[in-house]
Amino acid sequence: ATVLVPPARGESLTLSITKPTHVASFTLVSEDGTVKLDVSAAVNVTGETKIGGDVTVTMKTEDLWTTGGDFSLEDGVVFTHDGPLNPPKYRAGISAGGSITIAAGAHVTADGKGRVPKSAYWGTIWNTGSHGGKAEQRCYGSVFQPVLHGSCGGNQNTGHYAYGGGVVRLIAEGDVTVDGEVSANGLYDS
């Protein structure tokens, strides 16, 4: 199935995948308008996946976007997951039987999509992230293979908090080429 979405310049279109989806190929390109694709069920593509233009894909599922061939994100695409939620449960995940390409100008991001302030792994007064590293409070997860959402941080005396980073998972049998950006940083709430 190939989808070419031509919203008019300045217009936006929202698409949703709400049931498990199995297709031979998947192409979503927006050249003029903005497209939002919400994914709340498993996507399995037998062939290749290509997403380009002003498109934001938001994963609202624990499932990976799975493609048997190559997976490519072109300039302008944002691939992310929903959040922050308490407890966090979604991830921006891609599994490809071929290569994964994240072109210049494309973003796979889970910035600020992890644990919310004052949730699990929260200490007493000053708190720092503790996923796979050293912090005042208990540490959790692996520094070598992190798969859990990042912890929150903040200062209870000043009321300044930070949301933990979410989860990005890229699995490919072929090459992974990143000319764009991949990130799962915490975000400070001033």
Short mmCIF file of C-alpha atoms in Angstrom, two decimals:
data_model
loop_
_atom_site.label_atom_id
_atom_site.label_comp_id
_atom_site.label_asym_id
_atom_site.label_seq_id
_atom_site.Cartn_x
_atom_site.Cartn_y
_atom_site.Cartn_z
CA ALA A 1 0.00 0.00 0.00
CA THR A 2 1.39 3.39 -0.96
CA VAL A 3 0.01 6.56 0.54
CA LEU A 4 0.75 9.94 -1.03
CA VAL A 5 -0.73 12.70 1.08
CA PRO A 6 -1.01 16.04 -0.68
CA PRO A 7 -2.50 18.50 1.84
CA ALA A 8 -2.51 22.04 0.51
CA ARG A 9 0.22 24.43 1.62
CA GLY A 10 -0.42 25.48 5.21
CA GLU A 11 -3.06 22.81 5.81
CA SER A 12 -2.69 19.85 8.15
CA LEU A 13 -3.96 16.30 8.05
CA THR A 14 -4.10 13.77 10.89
CA LEU A 15 -4.05 10.03 10.16
CA SER A 16 -4.37 7.22 12.69
CA ILE A 17 -3.42 3.55 12.69
CA THR A 18 -5.60 2.00 15.39
CA LYS A 19 -5.60 -1.70 14.46
CA PRO A 20 -2.68 -4.05 13.73
CA THR A 21 -1.65 -3.30 10.16
CA HIS A 22 0.12 -5.57 7.66
CA VAL A 23 1.03 -4.09 4.25
CA ALA A 24 3.45 -4.88 1.43
CA SER A 25 5.10 -1.43 1.44
CA PHE A 26 4.50 1.93 3.11
CA THR A 27 5.22 5.37 1.67
CA LEU A 28 4.04 8.60 3.27
CA VAL A 29 5.28 11.85 1.73
CA SER A 30 3.99 15.37 2.34
CA GLU A 31 5.39 18.06 0.06
CA ASP A 32 3.32 21.10 1.05
CA GLY A 33 1.20 20.61 4.19
CA THR A 34 1.67 19.04 7.60
CA VAL A 35 0.80 15.40 8.29
CA LYS A 36 0.45 13.84 11.74
CA LEU A 37 0.36 10.06 11.92
CA ASP A 38 -0.70 8.55 15.26
CA VAL A 39 0.18 4.86 15.60
CA SER A 40 -1.55 2.97 18.42
CA ALA A 41 -1.20 -0.59 17.06
CA ALA A 42 1.49 -2.79 15.53
CA VAL A 43 2.65 -1.90 12.01
CA ASN A 44 4.24 -4.68 9.96
CA VAL A 45 5.49 -3.86 6.49
CA THR A 46 6.73 -6.74 4.32
CA GLY A 47 8.84 -4.52 2.04
CA GLU A 48 10.23 -1.05 2.59
CA THR A 49 9.02 1.96 4.58
CA LYS A 50 9.66 5.51 3.38
CA ILE A 51 8.43 8.62 5.19
CA GLY A 52 9.26 12.14 4.02
CA GLY A 53 8.35 15.80 4.24
CA ASP A 54 6.60 17.63 7.07
CA VAL A 55 5.39 14.45 8.79
CA THR A 56 5.28 13.66 12.51
CA VAL A 57 4.85 10.00 13.44
CA THR A 58 3.84 9.50 17.08
CA MET A 59 4.03 5.96 18.41
CA LYS A 60 1.33 5.30 21.01
CA THR A 61 2.20 1.64 21.41
CA GLU A 62 4.92 -0.51 22.90
CA ASP A 63 5.28 -2.27 19.53
CA LEU A 64 8.12 -1.45 17.16
CA TRP A 65 7.40 -0.26 13.61
CA THR A 66 8.55 -3.40 11.79
CA THR A 67 9.58 -3.50 8.15
CA GLY A 68 11.08 -6.46 6.28
CA GLY A 69 13.11 -4.22 3.97
CA ASP A 70 14.73 -0.81 4.34
CA PHE A 71 13.29 1.92 6.56
CA SER A 72 14.00 5.57 5.65
CA LEU A 73 13.08 8.89 7.21
CA GLU A 74 13.68 11.87 4.92
CA ASP A 75 14.23 15.56 5.63
CA GLY A 76 11.50 17.12 7.78
CA VAL A 77 10.23 13.95 9.45
CA VAL A 78 9.87 13.64 13.23
CA PHE A 79 9.50 10.08 14.56
CA THR A 80 8.64 10.09 18.28
CA HIS A 81 6.47 8.47 20.95
CA ASP A 82 3.67 9.79 23.11
CA GLY A 83 4.43 11.10 26.57
CA PRO A 84 5.42 11.94 29.14
CA LEU A 85 3.11 9.55 30.93
CA ASN A 86 3.11 8.14 34.43
CA PRO A 87 4.01 5.34 34.27
CA PRO A 88 5.80 5.66 30.92
CA LYS A 89 5.03 2.88 28.46
CA TYR A 90 5.57 3.84 24.81
CA ARG A 91 8.74 3.96 22.71
CA ALA A 92 9.93 5.24 19.35
CA GLY A 93 11.05 1.92 17.94
CA ILE A 94 11.99 0.74 14.47
CA SER A 95 12.96 -2.78 13.40
CA ALA A 96 14.18 -3.28 9.83
CA GLY A 97 15.13 -6.44 7.96
CA GLY A 98 17.28 -4.16 5.80
CA SER A 99 18.93 -0.81 6.56
CA ILE A 100 17.67 2.18 8.55
CA THR A 101 18.41 5.65 7.15
CA ILE A 102 17.72 8.86 9.05
CA ALA A 103 18.45 11.63 6.55
CA ALA A 104 19.76 15.10 7.38
CA GLY A 105 16.85 17.11 8.75
CA ALA A 106 14.99 14.04 10.05
CA HIS A 107 14.60 13.44 13.79
CA VAL A 108 13.99 10.34 15.87
CA THR A 109 13.34 11.82 19.28
CA ALA A 110 11.99 10.90 22.69
CA ASP A 111 13.15 14.09 24.43
CA GLY A 112 11.18 14.65 27.63
CA LYS A 113 8.99 11.58 27.04
CA GLY A 114 10.23 9.57 30.04
CA ARG A 115 9.32 9.64 33.71
CA VAL A 116 7.41 12.65 34.99
CA PRO A 117 8.60 14.69 37.99
CA LYS A 118 7.78 13.26 41.42
CA SER A 119 7.25 9.77 39.99
CA ALA A 120 9.27 6.59 40.56
CA TYR A 121 12.99 6.98 41.24
CA TRP A 122 12.39 10.29 42.99
CA GLY A 123 14.55 11.16 46.01
CA THR A 124 14.15 13.79 48.71
CA ILE A 125 15.31 17.32 47.84
CA TRP A 126 17.69 17.52 44.85
CA ASN A 127 17.29 14.79 42.29
CA THR A 128 19.19 13.83 39.17
CA GLY A 129 18.60 11.25 36.49
CA SER A 130 19.53 7.74 37.57
CA HIS A 131 19.01 5.50 34.54
CA GLY A 132 22.07 3.35 34.06
CA GLY A 133 24.31 5.73 35.98
CA LYS A 134 25.23 7.23 39.33
CA ALA A 135 22.81 9.46 41.21
CA GLU A 136 21.64 10.31 44.73
CA GLN A 137 18.77 7.88 44.55
CA ARG A 138 18.73 4.28 43.41
CA CYS A 139 19.96 3.54 39.92
CA TYR A 140 18.13 1.30 37.48
CA GLY A 141 18.57 -0.10 34.01
CA SER A 142 21.70 -0.84 32.05
CA VAL A 143 24.31 1.68 30.95
CA PHE A 144 25.30 -0.73 28.14
CA GLN A 145 21.83 -1.62 26.81
CA PRO A 146 19.38 1.02 28.05
CA VAL A 147 15.78 0.05 27.29
CA LEU A 148 13.89 1.82 30.09
CA HIS A 149 12.55 5.37 30.23
CA GLY A 150 14.81 7.99 31.79
CA SER A 151 14.08 9.21 35.29
CA CYS A 152 12.89 12.64 36.22
CA GLY A 153 14.94 15.16 38.11
CA GLY A 154 14.54 18.46 39.85
CA ASN A 155 14.78 20.52 43.00
CA GLN A 156 11.81 20.37 45.36
CA ASN A 157 12.95 23.54 47.14
CA THR A 158 12.78 25.69 43.99
CA GLY A 159 10.02 23.80 42.20
CA HIS A 160 12.12 23.34 39.05
CA TYR A 161 11.76 19.90 37.54
CA ALA A 162 12.88 17.89 34.54
CA TYR A 163 11.15 15.16 32.59
CA GLY A 164 13.20 12.07 31.84
CA GLY A 165 14.11 11.03 28.33
CA GLY A 166 11.93 8.47 26.59
CA VAL A 167 12.98 5.34 24.70
CA VAL A 168 14.39 5.13 21.17
CA ARG A 169 15.13 1.69 19.81
CA LEU A 170 16.65 1.07 16.36
CA ILE A 171 17.20 -2.52 15.22
CA ALA A 172 18.49 -3.29 11.72
CA GLU A 173 19.91 -6.33 9.98
CA GLY A 174 21.65 -3.93 7.59
CA ASP A 175 23.39 -0.61 8.16
CA VAL A 176 22.05 2.22 10.33
CA THR A 177 22.89 5.59 8.80
CA VAL A 178 22.18 8.70 10.87
CA ASP A 179 22.71 12.01 9.07
CA GLY A 180 19.83 13.55 11.02
CA GLU A 181 19.30 13.40 14.78
CA VAL A 182 18.53 10.64 17.28
CA SER A 183 17.91 11.75 20.86
CA ALA A 184 16.23 10.78 24.13
CA ASN A 185 17.25 13.62 26.42
CA GLY A 186 15.53 14.85 29.54
CA LEU A 187 13.78 18.22 29.29
CA TYR A 188 13.91 20.91 31.93
CA ASP A 189 10.66 22.54 32.99
CA SER A 190 11.43 26.08 34.10
#
